[in-house]
Amino acid sequence: MINILYEDNHVIVVEKKPNIPVCEDESKDLDLLNIIKRYLKEKYNKPGNVYLGLVHRLDRPVGGIMVFAKTSKAANRLSEQVKNHKFKKIYYAVVTGKVKEKDRLIDKLLKDHRTNITRVDNSGKEAILDYELIEYKDNMSLVKINLKTGRSHQIRVQFSSRNHPLYGDQKYNKNTKKDNIALFAGELSFIHPVTKEVMDFKLDLPNRYPYNIFKNFIDN
């Protein structure tokens, strides 16, 4: 069952559940792109293949809000917004240790496609995010992140490189428990590709499995 936040003739906005790949990967597990295509095919009784444009991504273990394009025109216009940093993407994360009240992180990030590992490297691409501390508890910080660029594993690498790795991040936090990564795409804003209306979407912080760690902060 898909949690559909909005749908019209041009776009569909959904909640991605954690541990579902956005598109087909080497695991061959059912991915979100094909789940939505099946939904559209059945709902509108469409013959043949269904078009669905992928304009941004979330890492497999990360849940949250995503928008997909239902036409090629919408896909092109949304992709331009992503390229020109007109998408507003807000994430919530639980990181190890106490961070500053607010800060801007700027790095150069380089991804090794053979290992799927990203690192800070002067030969990489610029990565920028702003964050603010929401609450500190039990040597962990709940932070709100305004992602300015969309580099691979950006949030995870920028915080881990400052000794504040994300809770549950099996790739960049060697000392974490084997829980789901505490990263959630909670807010998304973009300009509608046809009506030009500003579209704002927000989800409450998750408080159930596999996002148990957020519950520690929500239940205060």
Short mmCIF file of C-alpha atoms in Angstrom, two decimals:
data_model
loop_
_atom_site.label_atom_id
_atom_site.label_comp_id
_atom_site.label_asym_id
_atom_site.label_seq_id
_atom_site.Cartn_x
_atom_site.Cartn_y
_atom_site.Cartn_z
CA MET A 1 0.00 0.00 0.00
CA ILE A 2 1.45 3.36 -1.05
CA ASN A 3 1.02 6.47 1.08
CA ILE A 4 0.12 9.01 -1.62
CA LEU A 5 0.43 12.59 -0.42
CA TYR A 6 -0.66 14.23 -3.69
CA GLU A 7 -1.46 13.27 -7.26
CA ASP A 8 -2.59 15.08 -10.41
CA ASN A 9 -2.06 14.59 -14.15
CA HIS A 10 1.55 15.73 -13.97
CA VAL A 11 3.12 14.61 -10.68
CA ILE A 12 2.67 12.12 -7.87
CA VAL A 13 4.09 12.70 -4.38
CA VAL A 14 4.51 9.67 -2.13
CA GLU A 15 6.12 8.53 1.09
CA LYS A 16 9.02 6.16 0.45
CA LYS A 17 9.26 3.51 3.12
CA PRO A 18 12.76 2.70 4.44
CA ASN A 19 14.63 -0.27 2.97
CA ILE A 20 12.80 -0.15 -0.35
CA PRO A 21 15.05 0.76 -3.30
CA VAL A 22 13.93 3.76 -5.36
CA CYS A 23 14.71 1.94 -8.61
CA GLU A 24 15.89 -1.54 -9.52
CA ASP A 25 19.27 -2.50 -8.10
CA GLU A 26 21.41 -5.61 -7.92
CA SER A 27 19.16 -7.09 -5.23
CA LYS A 28 16.26 -7.27 -7.73
CA ASP A 29 13.90 -6.45 -4.83
CA LEU A 30 10.66 -4.73 -5.77
CA ASP A 31 11.44 -1.02 -6.09
CA LEU A 32 9.36 2.11 -5.54
CA LEU A 33 9.40 3.13 -9.20
CA ASN A 34 7.77 -0.13 -10.25
CA ILE A 35 5.37 -0.13 -7.29
CA ILE A 36 4.03 3.26 -8.41
CA LYS A 37 3.92 2.19 -12.06
CA ARG A 38 1.78 -0.81 -11.10
CA TYR A 39 -0.51 1.44 -9.07
CA LEU A 40 -0.97 3.85 -12.01
CA LYS A 41 -1.51 1.04 -14.49
CA GLU A 42 -4.26 -0.48 -12.34
CA LYS A 43 -5.90 2.80 -11.29
CA TYR A 44 -6.17 4.20 -14.81
CA ASN A 45 -6.42 0.86 -16.62
CA LYS A 46 -3.48 1.81 -18.82
CA PRO A 47 -2.40 -0.57 -21.62
CA GLY A 48 1.30 -1.16 -22.18
CA ASN A 49 4.09 0.52 -20.27
CA VAL A 50 3.42 3.37 -17.85
CA TYR A 51 5.68 6.43 -17.94
CA LEU A 52 7.08 7.57 -14.61
CA GLY A 53 9.99 9.98 -14.40
CA LEU A 54 12.56 9.71 -11.62
CA VAL A 55 13.90 13.19 -10.78
CA HIS A 56 15.61 12.68 -7.39
CA ARG A 57 16.62 9.80 -5.13
CA LEU A 58 16.81 8.59 -1.56
CA ASP A 59 19.27 5.97 -0.32
CA ARG A 60 17.68 2.57 0.15
CA PRO A 61 17.59 2.65 3.98
CA VAL A 62 16.18 6.20 4.05
CA GLY A 63 12.45 6.93 4.12
CA GLY A 64 10.54 10.11 3.40
CA ILE A 65 8.88 12.28 0.77
CA MET A 66 9.55 11.86 -2.95
CA VAL A 67 7.98 13.33 -6.09
CA PHE A 68 7.79 11.49 -9.41
CA ALA A 69 6.81 12.91 -12.81
CA LYS A 70 3.90 11.43 -14.75
CA THR A 71 4.89 13.07 -18.05
CA SER A 72 8.22 13.70 -19.78
CA LYS A 73 7.54 17.45 -19.77
CA ALA A 74 7.05 17.42 -16.01
CA ALA A 75 10.18 15.28 -15.59
CA ASN A 76 12.31 17.74 -17.57
CA ARG A 77 11.03 20.76 -15.65
CA LEU A 78 11.45 19.11 -12.26
CA SER A 79 14.94 17.93 -13.19
CA GLU A 80 15.84 21.53 -14.06
CA GLN A 81 14.68 22.60 -10.59
CA VAL A 82 16.88 19.95 -9.01
CA LYS A 83 19.83 21.08 -11.15
CA ASN A 84 19.26 24.74 -10.25
CA HIS A 85 18.77 23.98 -6.52
CA LYS A 86 15.14 25.10 -6.51
CA PHE A 87 14.03 21.93 -4.76
CA LYS A 88 13.87 22.47 -1.00
CA LYS A 89 14.67 19.23 0.82
CA ILE A 90 14.52 19.07 4.61
CA TYR A 91 15.83 16.00 6.43
CA TYR A 92 15.79 14.98 10.07
CA ALA A 93 18.63 12.91 11.51
CA VAL A 94 19.94 11.59 14.80
CA VAL A 95 23.72 11.95 14.99
CA THR A 96 26.26 10.86 17.59
CA GLY A 97 27.46 13.44 20.12
CA LYS A 98 26.43 17.04 20.64
CA VAL A 99 26.61 19.30 17.60
CA LYS A 100 26.58 23.12 17.41
CA GLU A 101 23.25 24.91 17.71
CA LYS A 102 23.42 25.60 13.96
CA ASP A 103 26.05 25.46 11.24
CA ARG A 104 26.71 25.28 7.51
CA LEU A 105 28.81 22.36 6.31
CA ILE A 106 30.78 22.79 3.08
CA ASP A 107 32.95 20.03 1.62
CA LYS A 108 34.14 18.49 -1.62
CA LEU A 109 32.83 14.93 -1.91
CA LEU A 110 34.06 12.18 -4.19
CA LYS A 111 32.27 8.86 -4.72
CA ASP A 112 34.04 5.59 -5.49
CA HIS A 113 31.54 3.81 -7.73
CA ARG A 114 33.27 0.46 -7.28
CA THR A 115 32.79 0.44 -3.50
CA ASN A 116 29.77 2.81 -3.30
CA ILE A 117 31.69 4.80 -0.68
CA THR A 118 31.81 8.62 -0.68
CA ARG A 119 34.61 10.54 1.00
CA VAL A 120 35.75 14.11 1.53
CA ASP A 121 38.25 14.85 -1.24
CA ASN A 122 39.42 18.13 -2.80
CA SER A 123 38.95 16.65 -6.28
CA GLY A 124 35.26 15.99 -5.60
CA LYS A 125 32.09 18.04 -6.11
CA GLU A 126 30.94 20.77 -3.76
CA ALA A 127 28.49 19.67 -1.09
CA ILE A 128 26.60 22.14 1.12
CA LEU A 129 24.04 21.73 3.87
CA ASP A 130 22.69 23.84 6.72
CA TYR A 131 21.50 22.32 9.95
CA GLU A 132 20.09 23.28 13.33
CA LEU A 133 20.04 21.32 16.58
CA ILE A 134 16.53 20.45 17.74
CA GLU A 135 17.39 18.46 20.86
CA TYR A 136 20.33 16.78 22.57
CA LYS A 137 19.74 13.65 24.64
CA ASP A 138 21.77 10.60 25.74
CA ASN A 139 24.83 11.71 23.74
CA MET A 140 22.79 12.01 20.54
CA SER A 141 21.57 15.07 18.66
CA LEU A 142 18.33 15.37 16.71
CA VAL A 143 19.04 17.77 13.86
CA LYS A 144 17.02 19.43 11.10
CA ILE A 145 18.95 19.59 7.83
CA ASN A 146 18.39 21.87 4.84
CA LEU A 147 20.15 20.10 2.00
CA LYS A 148 21.53 22.59 -0.52
CA THR A 149 23.18 20.06 -2.86
CA GLY A 150 22.31 16.43 -3.51
CA ARG A 151 25.56 14.48 -3.51
CA SER A 152 25.60 10.74 -2.95
CA HIS A 153 25.52 9.92 0.81
CA GLN A 154 26.09 13.64 1.42
CA ILE A 155 24.48 14.03 4.85
CA ARG A 156 25.98 10.79 6.09
CA VAL A 157 29.52 11.65 4.99
CA GLN A 158 29.53 15.30 6.05
CA PHE A 159 28.48 14.48 9.60
CA SER A 160 30.67 11.37 9.94
CA SER A 161 33.73 13.33 8.75
CA ARG A 162 33.19 15.64 11.75
CA ASN A 163 32.92 12.73 14.21
CA HIS A 164 29.14 12.98 14.37
CA PRO A 165 28.09 9.92 12.32
CA LEU A 166 24.41 9.11 11.96
CA TYR A 167 22.88 6.62 14.35
CA GLY A 168 22.29 3.28 12.58
CA ASP A 169 24.48 4.12 9.57
CA GLN A 170 26.11 0.77 8.83
CA LYS A 171 28.35 2.26 6.14
CA TYR A 172 29.83 5.34 7.84
CA ASN A 173 29.39 4.64 11.58
CA LYS A 174 31.42 1.62 12.71
CA ASN A 175 30.27 1.90 16.33
CA THR A 176 26.53 2.07 15.75
CA LYS A 177 23.91 -0.47 16.71
CA LYS A 178 22.47 -2.56 13.88
CA ASP A 179 19.34 -0.44 13.60
CA ASN A 180 17.91 1.43 10.65
CA ILE A 181 19.75 4.63 9.76
CA ALA A 182 18.22 7.62 11.58
CA LEU A 183 17.66 9.77 8.50
CA PHE A 184 14.24 10.86 7.26
CA ALA A 185 13.25 13.12 4.35
CA GLY A 186 10.50 14.94 6.22
CA GLU A 187 9.81 17.99 4.03
CA LEU A 188 9.84 18.69 0.30
CA SER A 189 9.02 21.86 -1.62
CA PHE A 190 9.07 22.43 -5.38
CA ILE A 191 7.39 24.50 -8.08
CA HIS A 192 4.66 22.62 -9.89
CA PRO A 193 5.96 21.96 -13.43
CA VAL A 194 2.74 23.13 -15.09
CA THR A 195 0.72 25.36 -12.74
CA LYS A 196 3.89 27.03 -11.30
CA GLU A 197 2.31 26.81 -7.85
CA VAL A 198 4.67 26.24 -4.93
CA MET A 199 4.00 22.75 -3.58
CA ASP A 200 4.90 22.11 0.06
CA PHE A 201 4.76 18.69 1.74
CA LYS A 202 5.60 17.63 5.28
CA LEU A 203 5.46 14.39 7.26
CA ASP A 204 5.64 13.96 11.02
CA LEU A 205 8.77 12.36 12.40
CA PRO A 206 8.38 8.58 12.32
CA ASN A 207 7.93 6.96 15.73
CA ARG A 208 7.70 3.25 14.95
CA TYR A 209 9.87 0.46 13.57
CA PRO A 210 12.32 0.74 11.90
CA TYR A 211 12.71 4.33 13.11
CA ASN A 212 12.69 3.53 16.83
CA ILE A 213 15.43 6.03 17.70
CA PHE A 214 13.27 9.03 16.74
CA LYS A 215 10.74 7.90 19.32
CA ASN A 216 13.27 8.76 22.06
CA PHE A 217 12.94 12.42 21.12
CA ILE A 218 9.25 12.51 20.18
CA ASP A 219 8.08 11.03 23.49
CA ASN A 220 9.65 13.75 25.65
#
